[in-house]
Short mmCIF file of C-alpha atoms in Angstrom, two decimals:
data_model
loop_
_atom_site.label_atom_id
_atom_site.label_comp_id
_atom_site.label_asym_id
_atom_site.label_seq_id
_atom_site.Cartn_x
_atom_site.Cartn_y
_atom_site.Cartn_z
CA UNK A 1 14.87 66.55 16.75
CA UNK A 2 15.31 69.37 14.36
CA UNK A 3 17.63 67.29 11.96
CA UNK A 4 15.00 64.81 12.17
CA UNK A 5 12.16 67.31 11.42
CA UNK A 6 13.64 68.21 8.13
CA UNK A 7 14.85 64.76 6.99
CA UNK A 8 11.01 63.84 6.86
CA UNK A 9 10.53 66.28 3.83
CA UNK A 10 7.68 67.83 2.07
CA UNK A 11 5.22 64.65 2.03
CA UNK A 12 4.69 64.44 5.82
CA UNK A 13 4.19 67.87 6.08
CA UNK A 14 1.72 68.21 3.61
CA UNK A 15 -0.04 65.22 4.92
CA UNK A 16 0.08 65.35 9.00
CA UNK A 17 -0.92 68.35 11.20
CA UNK A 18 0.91 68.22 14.41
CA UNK A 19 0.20 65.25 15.95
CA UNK A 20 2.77 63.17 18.02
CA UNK A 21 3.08 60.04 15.93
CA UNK A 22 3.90 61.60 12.51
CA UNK A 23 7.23 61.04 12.92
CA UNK A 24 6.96 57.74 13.26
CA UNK A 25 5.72 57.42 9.58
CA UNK A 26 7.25 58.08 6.43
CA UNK A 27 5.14 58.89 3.17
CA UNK A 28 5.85 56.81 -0.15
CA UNK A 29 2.45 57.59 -2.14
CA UNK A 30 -1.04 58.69 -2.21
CA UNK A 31 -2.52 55.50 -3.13
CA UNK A 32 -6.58 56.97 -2.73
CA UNK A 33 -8.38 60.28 -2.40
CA UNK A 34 -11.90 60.90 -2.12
CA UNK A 35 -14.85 63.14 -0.38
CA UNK A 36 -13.14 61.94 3.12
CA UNK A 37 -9.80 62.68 2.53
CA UNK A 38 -6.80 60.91 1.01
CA UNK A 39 -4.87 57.51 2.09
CA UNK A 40 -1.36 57.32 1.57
CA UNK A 41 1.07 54.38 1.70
CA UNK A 42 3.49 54.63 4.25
CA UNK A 43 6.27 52.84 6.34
CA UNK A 44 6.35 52.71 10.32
CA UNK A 45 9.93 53.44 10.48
CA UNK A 46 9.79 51.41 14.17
CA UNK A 47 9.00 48.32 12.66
CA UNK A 48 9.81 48.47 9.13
CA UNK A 49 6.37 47.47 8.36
CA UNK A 50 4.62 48.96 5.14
CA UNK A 51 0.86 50.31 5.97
CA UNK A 52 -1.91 52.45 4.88
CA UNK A 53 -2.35 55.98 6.46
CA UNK A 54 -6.17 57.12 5.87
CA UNK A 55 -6.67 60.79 6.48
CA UNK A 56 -10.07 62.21 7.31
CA UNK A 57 -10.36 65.76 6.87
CA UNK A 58 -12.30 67.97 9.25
CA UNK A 59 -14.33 64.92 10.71
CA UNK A 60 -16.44 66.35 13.01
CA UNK A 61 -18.05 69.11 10.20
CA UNK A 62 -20.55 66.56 9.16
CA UNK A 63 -21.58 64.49 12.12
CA UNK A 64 -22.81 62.01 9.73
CA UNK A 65 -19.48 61.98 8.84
CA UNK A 66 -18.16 61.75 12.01
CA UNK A 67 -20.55 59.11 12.82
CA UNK A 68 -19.39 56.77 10.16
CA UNK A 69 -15.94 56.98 11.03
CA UNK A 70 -16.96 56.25 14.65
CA UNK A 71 -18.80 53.15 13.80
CA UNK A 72 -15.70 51.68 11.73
CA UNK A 73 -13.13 52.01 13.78
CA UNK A 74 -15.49 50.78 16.94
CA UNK A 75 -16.19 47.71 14.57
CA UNK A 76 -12.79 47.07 13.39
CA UNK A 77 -11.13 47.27 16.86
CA UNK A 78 -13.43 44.11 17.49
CA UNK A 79 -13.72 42.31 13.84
CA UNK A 80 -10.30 40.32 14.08
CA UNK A 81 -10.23 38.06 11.25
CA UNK A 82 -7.78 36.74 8.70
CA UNK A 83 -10.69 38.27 5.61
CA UNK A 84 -11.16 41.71 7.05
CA UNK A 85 -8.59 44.38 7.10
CA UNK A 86 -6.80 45.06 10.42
CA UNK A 87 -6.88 48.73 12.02
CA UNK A 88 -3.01 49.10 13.80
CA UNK A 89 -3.40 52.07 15.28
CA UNK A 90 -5.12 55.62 15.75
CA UNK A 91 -3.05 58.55 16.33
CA UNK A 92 -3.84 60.52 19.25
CA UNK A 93 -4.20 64.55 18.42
CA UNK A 94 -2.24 66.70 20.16
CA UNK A 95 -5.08 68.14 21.92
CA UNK A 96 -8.82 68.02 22.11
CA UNK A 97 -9.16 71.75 20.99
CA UNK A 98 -6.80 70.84 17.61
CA UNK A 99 -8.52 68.12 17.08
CA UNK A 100 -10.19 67.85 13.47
CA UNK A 101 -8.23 65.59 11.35
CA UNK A 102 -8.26 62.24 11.84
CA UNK A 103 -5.15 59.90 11.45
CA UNK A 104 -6.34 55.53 10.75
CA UNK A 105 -3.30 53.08 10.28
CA UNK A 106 -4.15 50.06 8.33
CA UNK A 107 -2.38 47.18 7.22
CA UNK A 108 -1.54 48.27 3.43
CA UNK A 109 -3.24 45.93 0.69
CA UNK A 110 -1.79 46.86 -2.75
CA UNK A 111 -4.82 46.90 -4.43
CA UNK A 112 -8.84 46.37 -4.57
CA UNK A 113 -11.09 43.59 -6.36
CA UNK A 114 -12.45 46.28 -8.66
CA UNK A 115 -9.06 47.08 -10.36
CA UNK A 116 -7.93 43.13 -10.14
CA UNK A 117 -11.25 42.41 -12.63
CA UNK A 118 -10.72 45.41 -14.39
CA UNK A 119 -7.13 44.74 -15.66
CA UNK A 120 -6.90 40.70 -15.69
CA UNK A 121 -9.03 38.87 -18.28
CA UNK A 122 -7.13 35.78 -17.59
CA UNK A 123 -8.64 35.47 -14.07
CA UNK A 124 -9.69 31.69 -13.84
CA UNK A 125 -12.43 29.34 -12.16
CA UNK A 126 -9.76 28.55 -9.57
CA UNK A 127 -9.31 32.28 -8.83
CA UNK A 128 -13.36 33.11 -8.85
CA UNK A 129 -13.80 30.00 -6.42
CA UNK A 130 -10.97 31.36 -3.96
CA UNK A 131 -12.12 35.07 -3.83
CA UNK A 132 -15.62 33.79 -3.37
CA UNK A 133 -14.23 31.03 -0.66
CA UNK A 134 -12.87 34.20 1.50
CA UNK A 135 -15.54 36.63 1.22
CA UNK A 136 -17.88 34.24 2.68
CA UNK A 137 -15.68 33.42 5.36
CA UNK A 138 -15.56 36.72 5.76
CA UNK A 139 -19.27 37.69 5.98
CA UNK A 140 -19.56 34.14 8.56
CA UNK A 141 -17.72 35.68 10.86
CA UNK A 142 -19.48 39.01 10.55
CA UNK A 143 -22.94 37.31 10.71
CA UNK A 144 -22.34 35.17 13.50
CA UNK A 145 -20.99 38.55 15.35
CA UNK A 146 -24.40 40.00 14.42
CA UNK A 147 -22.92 42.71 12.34
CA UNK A 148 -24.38 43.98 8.23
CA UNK A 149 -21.58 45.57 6.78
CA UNK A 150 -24.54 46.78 4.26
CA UNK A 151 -22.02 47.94 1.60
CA UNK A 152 -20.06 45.36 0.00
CA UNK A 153 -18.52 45.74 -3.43
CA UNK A 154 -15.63 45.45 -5.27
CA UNK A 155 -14.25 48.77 -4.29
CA UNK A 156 -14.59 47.67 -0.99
CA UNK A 157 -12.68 44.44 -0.91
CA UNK A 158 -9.01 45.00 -0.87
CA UNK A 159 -6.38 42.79 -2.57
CA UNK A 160 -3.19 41.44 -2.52
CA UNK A 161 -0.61 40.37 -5.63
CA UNK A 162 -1.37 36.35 -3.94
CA UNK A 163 -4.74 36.85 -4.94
CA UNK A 164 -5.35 37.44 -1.16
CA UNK A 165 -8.85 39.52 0.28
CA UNK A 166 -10.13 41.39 2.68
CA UNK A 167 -13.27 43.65 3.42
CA UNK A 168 -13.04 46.52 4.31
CA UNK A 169 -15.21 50.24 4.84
CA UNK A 170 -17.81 49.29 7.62
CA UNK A 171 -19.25 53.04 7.36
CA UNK A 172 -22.70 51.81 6.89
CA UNK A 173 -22.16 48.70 8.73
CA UNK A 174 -24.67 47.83 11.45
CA UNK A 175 -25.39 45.65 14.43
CA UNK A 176 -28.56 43.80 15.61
CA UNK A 177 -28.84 43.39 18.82
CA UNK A 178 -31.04 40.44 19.45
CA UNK A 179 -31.28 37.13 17.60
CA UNK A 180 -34.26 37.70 15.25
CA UNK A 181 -33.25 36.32 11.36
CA UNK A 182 -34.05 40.45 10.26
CA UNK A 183 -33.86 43.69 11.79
CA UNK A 184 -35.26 47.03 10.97
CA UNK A 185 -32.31 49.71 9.64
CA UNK A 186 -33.18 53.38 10.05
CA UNK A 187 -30.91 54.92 7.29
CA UNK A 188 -31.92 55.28 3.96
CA UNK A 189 -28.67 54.52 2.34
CA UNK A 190 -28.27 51.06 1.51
CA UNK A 191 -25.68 49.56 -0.58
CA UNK A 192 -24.62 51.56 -3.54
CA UNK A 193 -27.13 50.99 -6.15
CA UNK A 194 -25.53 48.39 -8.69
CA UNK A 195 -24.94 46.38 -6.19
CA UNK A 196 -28.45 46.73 -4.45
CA UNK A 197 -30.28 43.66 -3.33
CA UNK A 198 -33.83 43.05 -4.94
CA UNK A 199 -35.56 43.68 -1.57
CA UNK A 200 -33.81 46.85 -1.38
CA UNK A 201 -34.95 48.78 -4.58
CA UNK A 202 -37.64 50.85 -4.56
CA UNK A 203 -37.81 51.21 -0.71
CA UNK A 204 -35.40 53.33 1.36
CA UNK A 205 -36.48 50.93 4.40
CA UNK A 206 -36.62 47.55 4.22
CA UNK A 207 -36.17 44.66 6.92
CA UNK A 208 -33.19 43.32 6.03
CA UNK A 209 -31.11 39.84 6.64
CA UNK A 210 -28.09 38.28 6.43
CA UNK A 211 -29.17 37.99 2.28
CA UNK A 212 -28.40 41.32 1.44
CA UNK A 213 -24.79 40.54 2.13
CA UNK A 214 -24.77 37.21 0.29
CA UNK A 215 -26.47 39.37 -2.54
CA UNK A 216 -23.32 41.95 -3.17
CA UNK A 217 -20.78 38.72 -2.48
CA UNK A 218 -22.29 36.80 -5.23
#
């Protein structure tokens, strides 16, 4: 176990406390870093498989915070779909008095839509029509669960090199719980601002459809 502590090297160290599962992992790359935490790349050394490790610092100091990451993982344990990135595991803390990281394995995309516009100019009609295609399968799926993600942008739709997407960051995402066409959302924050709806601006409460989805997707 020793030999096998040491072999893992500075990067794990630096990025897990002591919880049970780290050695399971082994670091490549930070790939993202942000008010939250970091995510790193990583492979699961039991299955070979490449995936995304996302940190969160000290969760339960802001229990907005800790809300948030609540509501995403509770969402994404029950949104399985081929559009919507896949949570693999959760790694348990050691204890409940050491716990205050938390430890979210994803399946690893390389990239979002934000960087794939940025850098390609040759992106064609065929490519526009295909990303489009899967982020409204995407919100379909969500909609006919009932659930806003509230937040979509291009920062928050991850991408593969095969042109392949996936939503993901259901921190603000909500769920209405009957079958009227628009419900009533009691948080101020919605959307970040350039990608606002219309019925949105100017009013930090709004009743609020499946349209402000289809707003940020188009």
């Amino acid at each position: 176990m020793q030999q096998n502590q040491v072999k893992k090297g500075t990067k794990e160290m630096e990025f897990f406390t002591e919880y049970g599962d780290a050695n399971r992992y082994r670091i490549l790359e930070v790939i993202g870093k942000g008010s939250y935490g970091v995510v790193c790349a990583a492979i699961d050394t039991h299955t070979g498989e490449k995936v995304a490790i996302k940190k969160i610092n000290d969760v339960f100091e802001h229990i907005s915070d800790a809300l948030r990451i609540l509501r995403e993982v509770k969402l994404l344990r029950l949104l399985r779909h081929p559009d919507i990135v896949e949570i693999k595991s959760i790694m348990l803390p050691p204890s409940k008095r050491e716990f205050k990281d938390i430890y979210v394995v994803f399946e690893l995309m390389e990239s979002d839509l934000h960087q794939v516009i940025k850098a390609n100019d040759d992106l064609t009609r065929e490519h526009h029509q295909f990303f489009l295609y899967q982020m409204l399968r995407a919100l379909k799926f969500m909609h006919t669960a009932n659930v806003y993600h509230r937040d979509l942008k291009p920062k928050n739709i991850l991408a593969n090199a095969n042109c392949k997407l996936k939503v993901c960051d259901f921190g603000l995402a909500r769920v209405a719980f009957n079958d009227t066409p628009t419900t009533v959302f009691w948080t101020d924050y919605v959307a970040t601002r350039w990608y606002r709806a219309p019925e949105l601006c100017g009013s930090f409460f709004s009743k609020v459809g499946v349209t402000v989805d289809f707003f940020y997707a188009f």
